[in-house]
Tab-separated table of C-alpha atoms in Angstrom:
chain	number	residue	atom	x	y	z
A	24	MET	CA	0.000	0.000	0.000
A	25	ASP	CA	2.824	2.398	0.967
A	26	PHE	CA	4.616	1.556	-2.313
A	27	ASN	CA	1.539	2.484	-4.355
A	28	VAL	CA	1.136	5.752	-2.481
A	29	LYS	CA	4.782	6.638	-3.023
A	30	LYS	CA	4.515	5.770	-6.710
A	31	LEU	CA	1.440	7.912	-7.138
A	32	ALA	CA	3.176	10.768	-5.364
A	33	SER	CA	6.243	10.354	-7.570
A	34	ASP	CA	4.165	10.290	-10.742
A	35	ALA	CA	2.284	13.367	-9.620
A	36	GLY	CA	5.571	15.134	-8.972
A	37	VAL	CA	6.914	14.229	-12.403
A	38	PHE	CA	3.691	15.370	-14.055
A	39	PHE	CA	3.794	18.678	-12.169
A	40	THR	CA	7.433	19.270	-13.126
A	41	ARG	CA	6.680	18.624	-16.798
A	42	ALA	CA	3.638	20.892	-16.675
A	43	VAL	CA	5.675	23.708	-15.174
A	44	GLN	CA	8.417	23.276	-17.758
A	45	PHE	CA	5.898	23.207	-20.621
A	46	THR	CA	4.123	26.325	-19.345
A	47	GLU	CA	7.351	28.268	-18.896
A	48	GLU	CA	8.451	27.322	-22.418
A	49	LYS	CA	5.172	28.612	-23.836
A	50	LEU	CA	5.612	31.850	-21.898
A	51	GLY	CA	9.209	32.181	-23.074
A	52	GLN	CA	10.563	31.847	-19.549
A	53	ALA	CA	12.474	28.602	-20.120
A	54	GLU	CA	14.751	27.181	-22.787
A	55	LYS	CA	13.667	24.259	-24.952
A	56	THR	CA	15.904	21.571	-26.391
A	57	GLU	CA	15.428	21.648	-30.163
A	58	LEU	CA	15.557	18.566	-32.343
A	59	ASP	CA	17.897	18.569	-35.316
A	60	ALA	CA	16.606	19.505	-38.787
A	61	HIS	CA	16.649	15.904	-40.066
A	62	PHE	CA	14.546	14.762	-37.137
A	63	GLU	CA	12.064	17.595	-37.686
A	64	ASN	CA	11.782	16.633	-41.369
A	65	LEU	CA	11.039	13.051	-40.366
A	66	LEU	CA	8.312	14.264	-38.006
A	67	SER	CA	6.768	16.473	-40.690
A	68	ARG	CA	6.858	13.657	-43.235
A	69	ALA	CA	5.196	11.277	-40.793
A	70	ASP	CA	2.434	13.767	-39.985
A	71	SER	CA	1.809	14.375	-43.676
A	72	THR	CA	1.668	10.640	-44.352
A	73	LYS	CA	-0.845	10.124	-41.568
A	74	ASN	CA	-3.078	13.018	-42.624
A	75	TRP	CA	-3.206	12.105	-46.322
A	76	THR	CA	-3.609	8.411	-45.607
A	77	GLU	CA	-6.685	9.240	-43.526
A	78	LYS	CA	-8.157	11.375	-46.298
A	79	ILE	CA	-7.465	8.821	-49.029
A	80	LEU	CA	-8.885	6.047	-46.855
A	81	ARG	CA	-12.091	7.928	-46.055
A	82	GLN	CA	-12.702	9.032	-49.639
A	83	THR	CA	-12.035	5.559	-51.011
A	84	GLU	CA	-14.600	4.225	-48.555
A	85	VAL	CA	-17.086	6.771	-49.904
A	86	LEU	CA	-16.265	5.726	-53.460
A	87	LEU	CA	-16.777	2.042	-52.724
A	88	GLN	CA	-19.810	2.518	-50.480
A	89	PRO	CA	-21.653	5.828	-51.066
A	90	ASN	CA	-24.344	4.950	-48.513
A	91	PRO	CA	-23.345	6.538	-45.143
A	92	SER	CA	-25.604	4.196	-43.155
A	93	ALA	CA	-24.029	1.147	-44.757
A	94	ARG	CA	-20.543	2.497	-43.984
A	95	ILE	CA	-21.471	3.024	-40.327
A	96	GLU	CA	-22.878	-0.491	-40.157
A	97	GLU	CA	-19.685	-1.952	-41.628
A	98	PHE	CA	-17.604	0.114	-39.204
A	99	LEU	CA	-19.550	-1.264	-36.232
A	100	TYR	CA	-19.145	-4.827	-37.443
A	101	GLU	CA	-15.380	-4.276	-37.721
A	102	LYS	CA	-15.161	-2.809	-34.209
A	103	LEU	CA	-17.157	-5.714	-32.822
A	104	ASP	CA	-14.831	-8.080	-34.687
A	105	ARG	CA	-17.764	-9.668	-36.471
A	106	LYS	CA	-18.054	-10.695	-40.099
A	107	ILE	CA	-19.745	-8.098	-42.280
A	108	PRO	CA	-22.874	-9.666	-43.793
A	109	SER	CA	-22.925	-10.043	-47.554
A	110	ARG	CA	-24.927	-7.185	-49.053
A	111	ILE	CA	-26.579	-7.281	-52.471
A	112	THR	CA	-25.344	-4.503	-54.732
A	113	ASN	CA	-27.611	-1.925	-56.317
A	114	GLY	CA	-26.966	-3.404	-59.738
A	115	GLU	CA	-27.932	-6.882	-58.612
A	116	LEU	CA	-31.086	-5.538	-56.948
A	117	LEU	CA	-32.073	-3.626	-60.088
A	118	GLY	CA	-31.471	-6.713	-62.195
A	119	GLN	CA	-33.658	-8.827	-59.922
A	120	TYR	CA	-36.465	-6.263	-60.085
A	121	MET	CA	-36.325	-6.319	-63.882
A	122	ILE	CA	-36.433	-10.104	-64.024
A	123	ASP	CA	-39.326	-10.229	-61.558
A	124	ALA	CA	-41.196	-7.629	-63.592
A	125	ALA	CA	-40.661	-9.681	-66.754
A	126	SER	CA	-42.247	-12.689	-65.072
A	127	GLU	CA	-45.371	-10.638	-64.414
A	128	PHE	CA	-45.519	-8.878	-67.792
A	129	GLY	CA	-44.803	-12.063	-69.678
A	130	PRO	CA	-41.309	-13.260	-70.554
A	131	GLY	CA	-42.434	-14.010	-74.102
A	132	THR	CA	-43.422	-10.407	-74.849
A	133	PRO	CA	-40.890	-8.027	-76.409
A	134	TYR	CA	-40.817	-5.926	-73.236
A	135	GLY	CA	-40.618	-8.926	-70.933
A	136	SER	CA	-37.849	-10.649	-72.873
A	137	THR	CA	-35.851	-7.412	-72.993
A	138	LEU	CA	-36.314	-6.873	-69.271
A	139	ILE	CA	-34.873	-10.327	-68.654
A	140	LYS	CA	-31.821	-9.662	-70.799
A	141	VAL	CA	-31.173	-6.234	-69.273
A	142	GLY	CA	-31.815	-7.607	-65.788
A	143	GLU	CA	-29.301	-10.410	-66.245
A	144	ALA	CA	-26.740	-7.891	-67.475
A	145	GLN	CA	-27.405	-5.654	-64.469
A	146	ARG	CA	-26.854	-8.594	-62.154
A	147	ARG	CA	-23.518	-9.311	-63.829
A	148	LEU	CA	-22.575	-5.645	-63.480
A	149	GLY	CA	-23.567	-5.761	-59.809
A	150	ALA	CA	-21.482	-8.885	-59.243
A	151	ALA	CA	-18.494	-7.196	-60.886
A	152	ASP	CA	-19.054	-4.198	-58.613
A	153	ARG	CA	-19.063	-6.450	-55.540
A	154	ASP	CA	-15.838	-8.174	-56.647
A	155	PHE	CA	-14.181	-4.790	-57.184
A	156	ILE	CA	-15.255	-3.586	-53.734
A	157	GLN	CA	-13.990	-6.732	-52.032
A	158	SER	CA	-10.671	-6.608	-53.869
A	159	SER	CA	-10.179	-2.935	-53.031
A	160	MET	CA	-11.074	-3.500	-49.392
A	161	ILE	CA	-8.537	-6.301	-49.008
A	162	ASN	CA	-5.680	-5.036	-51.156
A	163	PHE	CA	-5.948	-1.274	-50.667
A	164	LEU	CA	-8.055	-0.138	-47.725
A	165	THR	CA	-6.885	-2.768	-45.245
A	166	PRO	CA	-3.158	-1.857	-45.548
A	167	LEU	CA	-3.995	1.849	-45.143
A	168	ARG	CA	-6.137	1.119	-42.105
A	169	ASN	CA	-3.467	-1.168	-40.629
A	170	PHE	CA	-0.947	1.656	-40.851
A	171	LEU	CA	-3.239	4.115	-39.086
A	172	GLU	CA	-4.319	1.671	-36.388
A	173	GLY	CA	-0.962	-0.047	-35.958
A	174	ASP	CA	2.261	1.666	-37.014
A	175	TRP	CA	0.945	5.183	-36.522
A	176	LYS	CA	-0.288	4.483	-33.013
A	177	THR	CA	3.160	3.108	-32.127
A	178	ILE	CA	4.842	6.172	-33.601
A	179	SER	CA	2.478	8.493	-31.718
A	180	LYS	CA	3.154	6.678	-28.450
A	181	GLU	CA	6.922	6.921	-28.846
A	182	ARG	CA	6.663	10.587	-29.835
A	183	ARG	CA	4.765	11.331	-26.634
A	184	LEU	CA	7.445	9.512	-24.653
A	185	LEU	CA	10.123	11.532	-26.439
A	186	GLU	CA	8.345	14.778	-25.592
A	187	ASN	CA	8.162	13.734	-21.922
A	188	ARG	CA	11.871	12.866	-21.923
A	189	ARG	CA	12.620	16.255	-23.456
A	190	LEU	CA	10.602	18.059	-20.786
A	191	ASP	CA	12.432	16.073	-18.089
A	192	LEU	CA	15.777	16.959	-19.671
A	193	ASP	CA	15.002	20.660	-19.882
A	194	ALA	CA	13.651	20.664	-16.320
A	195	CYS	CA	16.971	19.182	-15.154
A	196	LYS	CA	18.867	21.865	-17.068
A	197	ALA	CA	16.778	24.544	-15.364
A	198	ARG	CA	17.425	23.060	-11.903
A	199	LEU	CA	21.154	22.941	-12.579
A	200	LYS	CA	21.148	26.629	-13.453
A	201	LYS	CA	19.289	27.479	-10.269
A	202	ALA	CA	21.495	25.319	-8.011
A	203	LYS	CA	23.843	27.352	-5.816
A	204	ALA	CA	25.398	24.961	-3.367
A	205	ALA	CA	28.015	22.495	-4.570
A	206	GLU	CA	26.019	19.556	-3.278
A	207	ALA	CA	22.890	20.732	-5.057
A	208	LYS	CA	24.843	21.221	-8.294
A	209	ALA	CA	26.299	17.736	-8.079
A	210	ALA	CA	22.842	16.218	-7.622
A	211	ALA	CA	21.466	18.310	-10.483
A	212	GLU	CA	24.320	17.262	-12.774
A	213	GLN	CA	23.669	13.602	-11.981
A	214	GLU	CA	19.963	14.028	-12.782
A	215	LEU	CA	20.866	15.833	-15.983
A	216	ARG	CA	23.141	13.005	-17.153
A	217	LEU	CA	20.410	10.433	-16.527
A	218	ALA	CA	17.802	12.601	-18.250
A	219	GLN	CA	20.109	13.136	-21.229
A	220	THR	CA	20.682	9.385	-21.547
A	221	GLU	CA	16.938	8.683	-21.421
A	222	PHE	CA	16.251	11.408	-23.977
A	223	ASP	CA	18.939	10.172	-26.386
A	224	ARG	CA	17.703	6.589	-26.139
A	225	GLN	CA	14.090	7.609	-26.796
A	226	ALA	CA	15.118	9.895	-29.651
A	227	GLU	CA	16.878	6.983	-31.358
A	228	VAL	CA	13.841	4.707	-30.978
A	229	THR	CA	11.537	7.391	-32.377
A	230	ARG	CA	13.903	8.201	-35.232
A	231	LEU	CA	14.002	4.559	-36.355
A	232	LEU	CA	10.206	4.411	-36.373
A	233	LEU	CA	9.957	7.643	-38.333
A	234	GLU	CA	12.443	6.416	-40.923
A	235	GLY	CA	10.185	3.393	-41.366
A	236	ILE	CA	7.694	5.716	-43.091
A	237	SER	CA	9.694	5.116	-46.275
A	238	SER	CA	8.768	1.434	-46.087
A	239	THR	CA	5.170	2.457	-45.514
A	240	HIS	CA	5.223	4.519	-48.701
A	241	THR	CA	6.637	1.563	-50.619
A	242	ASN	CA	3.928	-0.721	-49.291
A	243	HIS	CA	1.180	1.787	-50.073
A	244	LEU	CA	2.606	2.240	-53.567
A	245	ARG	CA	2.213	-1.484	-54.212
A	246	CYS	CA	-1.323	-1.368	-52.845
A	247	LEU	CA	-2.109	1.583	-55.086
A	248	HIS	CA	-1.032	-0.399	-58.137
A	249	GLU	CA	-3.302	-3.250	-57.061
A	250	PHE	CA	-6.196	-0.840	-56.602
A	251	VAL	CA	-5.732	0.568	-60.108
A	252	GLU	CA	-5.485	-2.956	-61.513
A	253	ALA	CA	-8.751	-3.936	-59.807
A	254	GLN	CA	-10.414	-0.762	-61.041
A	255	SER	CA	-9.209	-1.379	-64.588
A	256	THR	CA	-10.543	-4.942	-64.496
A	257	TYR	CA	-13.866	-3.738	-63.131
A	258	TYR	CA	-14.403	-1.087	-65.802
A	259	ALA	CA	-13.297	-3.497	-68.539
A	260	GLN	CA	-15.893	-5.993	-67.308
A	261	CYS	CA	-18.575	-3.311	-67.214
A	262	TYR	CA	-17.735	-2.224	-70.748
A	263	GLN	CA	-17.822	-5.787	-72.032
A	264	TYR	CA	-21.106	-6.593	-70.280
A	265	THR	CA	-22.815	-3.470	-71.601
A	266	LEU	CA	-21.379	-4.019	-75.081
A	267	ASP	CA	-22.662	-7.594	-75.092
A	268	LEU	CA	-26.027	-6.373	-73.864
A	269	GLN	CA	-26.206	-3.749	-76.587
A	270	LYS	CA	-25.483	-6.350	-79.233
A	271	LEU	CA	-27.999	-8.741	-77.708
A	272	LEU	CA	-30.727	-6.121	-77.617
A	273	GLY	CA	-30.060	-5.389	-81.263
A	274	ARG	CA	-31.110	-8.933	-82.051
A	275	TYR	CA	-34.566	-8.303	-80.580
A	276	PRO	CA	-35.907	-5.065	-82.100
A	277	SER	CA	-38.542	-3.172	-80.224
A	278	ALA	CA	-42.125	-3.981	-81.245
A	279	PHE	CA	-43.382	-0.434	-80.955
A	280	VAL	CA	-40.744	1.476	-82.950
A	281	GLY	CA	-40.816	1.674	-86.708
A	282	ASN	CA	-44.037	-0.318	-87.282
A	283	THR	CA	-45.402	0.477	-90.736
A	284	ASP	CA	-48.887	0.801	-89.235
A	285	SER	CA	-47.747	3.261	-86.574
A	286	PRO	CA	-48.862	6.900	-86.858
A	287	ALA	CA	-46.411	9.402	-88.275
A	288	PRO	CA	-44.224	11.303	-85.794
A	289	PRO	CA	-45.363	14.766	-84.696
A	290	SER	CA	-44.719	17.590	-87.119
A	291	GLY	CA	-41.324	19.155	-86.783
A	292	ILE	CA	-39.684	15.839	-85.871
A	293	SER	CA	-38.054	13.881	-88.659
A	294	PRO	CA	-38.484	10.117	-88.789
A	295	SER	CA	-34.835	9.675	-88.013
A	296	ALA	CA	-35.131	11.850	-84.894
A	297	ALA	CA	-38.177	9.947	-83.707
A	298	THR	CA	-36.590	6.536	-84.251
A	299	ILE	CA	-34.211	4.890	-81.808
A	300	PRO	CA	-31.826	2.609	-83.675
A	301	VAL	CA	-31.186	-0.913	-82.514
A	302	VAL	CA	-29.100	-3.510	-84.258
A	303	PRO	CA	-31.160	-6.631	-84.931
A	304	SER	CA	-29.306	-9.690	-86.119
A	305	LEU	CA	-31.173	-12.782	-84.878
A	306	THR	CA	-34.629	-13.943	-85.776
A	307	GLY	CA	-37.214	-13.803	-83.033
A	308	PRO	CA	-39.613	-16.590	-82.110
A	309	GLY	CA	-42.206	-15.502	-84.684
A	310	THR	CA	-39.800	-14.555	-87.442
A	311	PRO	CA	-39.844	-16.839	-90.485
A	312	THR	CA	-36.617	-18.568	-91.383
A	313	PRO	CA	-35.122	-18.579	-94.904
A	314	SER	CA	-36.193	-22.211	-95.377
A	315	SER	CA	-39.819	-21.505	-94.479
A	316	VAL	CA	-40.181	-18.382	-96.602
A	317	GLY	CA	-37.662	-18.965	-99.358
A	318	PHE	CA	-36.315	-15.429	-99.657
A	319	THR	CA	-34.236	-16.110	-102.710
A	320	GLU	CA	-37.163	-17.670	-104.583
A	321	VAL	CA	-40.014	-15.279	-103.761
A	322	SER	CA	-40.522	-12.381	-106.141
A	323	PRO	CA	-41.836	-9.065	-104.858
A	324	PRO	CA	-45.565	-8.602	-105.193
A	325	SER	CA	-46.825	-6.421	-108.017
A	326	SER	CA	-48.239	-3.971	-105.508
A	327	GLY	CA	-47.252	-2.919	-101.989
A	328	THR	CA	-43.615	-2.109	-102.738
A	329	ARG	CA	-42.244	1.110	-101.292
A	330	LYS	CA	-39.057	3.094	-101.461
A	331	ALA	CA	-37.147	3.606	-98.243
A	332	ARG	CA	-34.102	5.564	-97.231
A	333	VAL	CA	-31.626	3.823	-94.924
A	334	LEU	CA	-31.024	5.770	-91.724
A	335	TYR	CA	-28.087	3.835	-90.286
A	336	ASP	CA	-25.511	1.292	-91.375
A	337	TYR	CA	-26.568	-2.272	-90.635
A	338	ASP	CA	-24.398	-5.393	-90.789
A	339	ALA	CA	-26.311	-8.472	-91.834
A	340	ALA	CA	-26.141	-11.239	-89.233
A	341	ASP	CA	-26.578	-14.041	-91.800
A	342	SER	CA	-27.470	-14.692	-95.437
A	343	SER	CA	-31.176	-14.088	-94.801
A	344	GLU	CA	-30.538	-10.405	-94.035
A	345	LEU	CA	-29.530	-7.529	-96.262
A	346	GLU	CA	-26.565	-5.327	-95.497
A	347	LEU	CA	-27.466	-1.629	-95.386
A	348	PHE	CA	-25.559	1.619	-95.646
A	349	ALA	CA	-26.807	4.962	-94.388
A	350	ASP	CA	-28.561	7.220	-96.940
A	351	GLU	CA	-28.927	4.611	-99.674
A	352	LEU	CA	-32.367	3.986	-101.243
A	353	ILE	CA	-33.857	0.504	-101.325
A	354	THR	CA	-37.173	-1.114	-102.237
A	355	VAL	CA	-39.081	-2.760	-99.397
A	356	TYR	CA	-42.189	-4.892	-99.082
A	357	SER	CA	-43.732	-7.285	-96.597
A	358	LEU	CA	-44.470	-10.992	-96.928
A	359	PRO	CA	-47.393	-12.942	-95.452
A	360	GLY	CA	-46.732	-13.982	-91.870
A	361	MET	CA	-43.629	-11.798	-91.602
A	362	ASP	CA	-42.864	-10.111	-88.295
A	363	SER	CA	-43.998	-6.481	-88.331
A	364	ASP	CA	-40.550	-5.348	-87.202
A	365	TRP	CA	-38.985	-6.616	-90.421
A	366	LEU	CA	-39.449	-6.013	-94.133
A	367	MET	CA	-38.007	-7.605	-97.214
A	368	GLY	CA	-35.531	-5.304	-98.875
A	369	GLU	CA	-34.088	-5.187	-102.371
A	370	LYS	CA	-31.214	-3.280	-103.892
A	371	GLY	CA	-29.875	-4.340	-107.246
A	372	ASN	CA	-29.947	-8.107	-107.398
A	373	LYS	CA	-29.665	-8.535	-103.621
A	374	LYS	CA	-32.570	-9.415	-101.333
A	375	GLY	CA	-32.890	-9.927	-97.623
A	376	LYS	CA	-34.635	-9.005	-94.399
A	377	VAL	CA	-34.143	-5.481	-93.111
A	378	PRO	CA	-35.190	-3.982	-89.743
A	379	VAL	CA	-37.843	-1.294	-90.142
A	380	THR	CA	-36.215	0.770	-87.380
A	381	TYR	CA	-33.360	1.467	-89.754
A	382	LEU	CA	-35.603	2.830	-92.498
A	383	GLU	CA	-37.459	5.972	-93.429
A	384	LEU	CA	-40.368	4.976	-95.681
A	385	LEU	CA	-40.708	7.480	-98.517
A	386	ASN	CA	-43.928	6.527	-100.294
């Protein structure tokens, strides 16, 4: 019990001495031991590293998870050392809604079948997003967070110890100056030597930790490369998925655009401005095949032919379709049982199916 009381009294005395020294330094009434320029540069570099690492970490978290509530939830799970539950991405949720809607509208309808295809693509995009987030969390955010919660805390602790040793050293210097008697000077000199030894030892420990910031930069540089690689992979996947979706949608032209029975667009809007191009290339469920219609053997009817101007280039998907080039004029007509989204087209001695959404009917 007596030992604890003495220790508390000693600690209180040390704290008071440091407080007095610190106050007198702030008031300009006491000298302060200055660190060398190299040491000060190391301190400044460490502070800068800590500050920018925090900012990069926080903003990357916002980039990966824009929802503040979700970020707070993930933070709490981490602090409680519990596994963060798997969360469906917005893309996956949107895709599921589209697929569910298609089931209700009818998956065999043009709208329903398109919803399914877009929904599946959205789910793939959402899965790619989740993979990118997980990769970035592991390979980029975790090393940054480990530095802040590990190495930086150690550096901060040793810096506080160094500051305390410096205050003790300067307090001993002040006592030596005030000592008058020889005995008091001898005691003060002994205290000063011990304080100087403690300060030098702590300064060396802190310096080594501060110089380790260079290794931290090297590690973070590697993590940054991995983050960029993951981001590049993610965007490449997104581009490929959307490109594949665009091509797939082109194979199933919309049923409400370009129908020959549809009313003309409002005045002031050209047919090309009122038409959204898609790129059809596969026959739909109700589209006749070359074998069933015999495109190369059927002659155009004597009536019902019309001239049409091609609005956009179109690459034929197979021999049953006709390749088109923007602004050329072709002859078009329909055949019995033919899908309303397609017409037979002729130019020169070539015949084939053409999508009506790529045409402006002239007469």
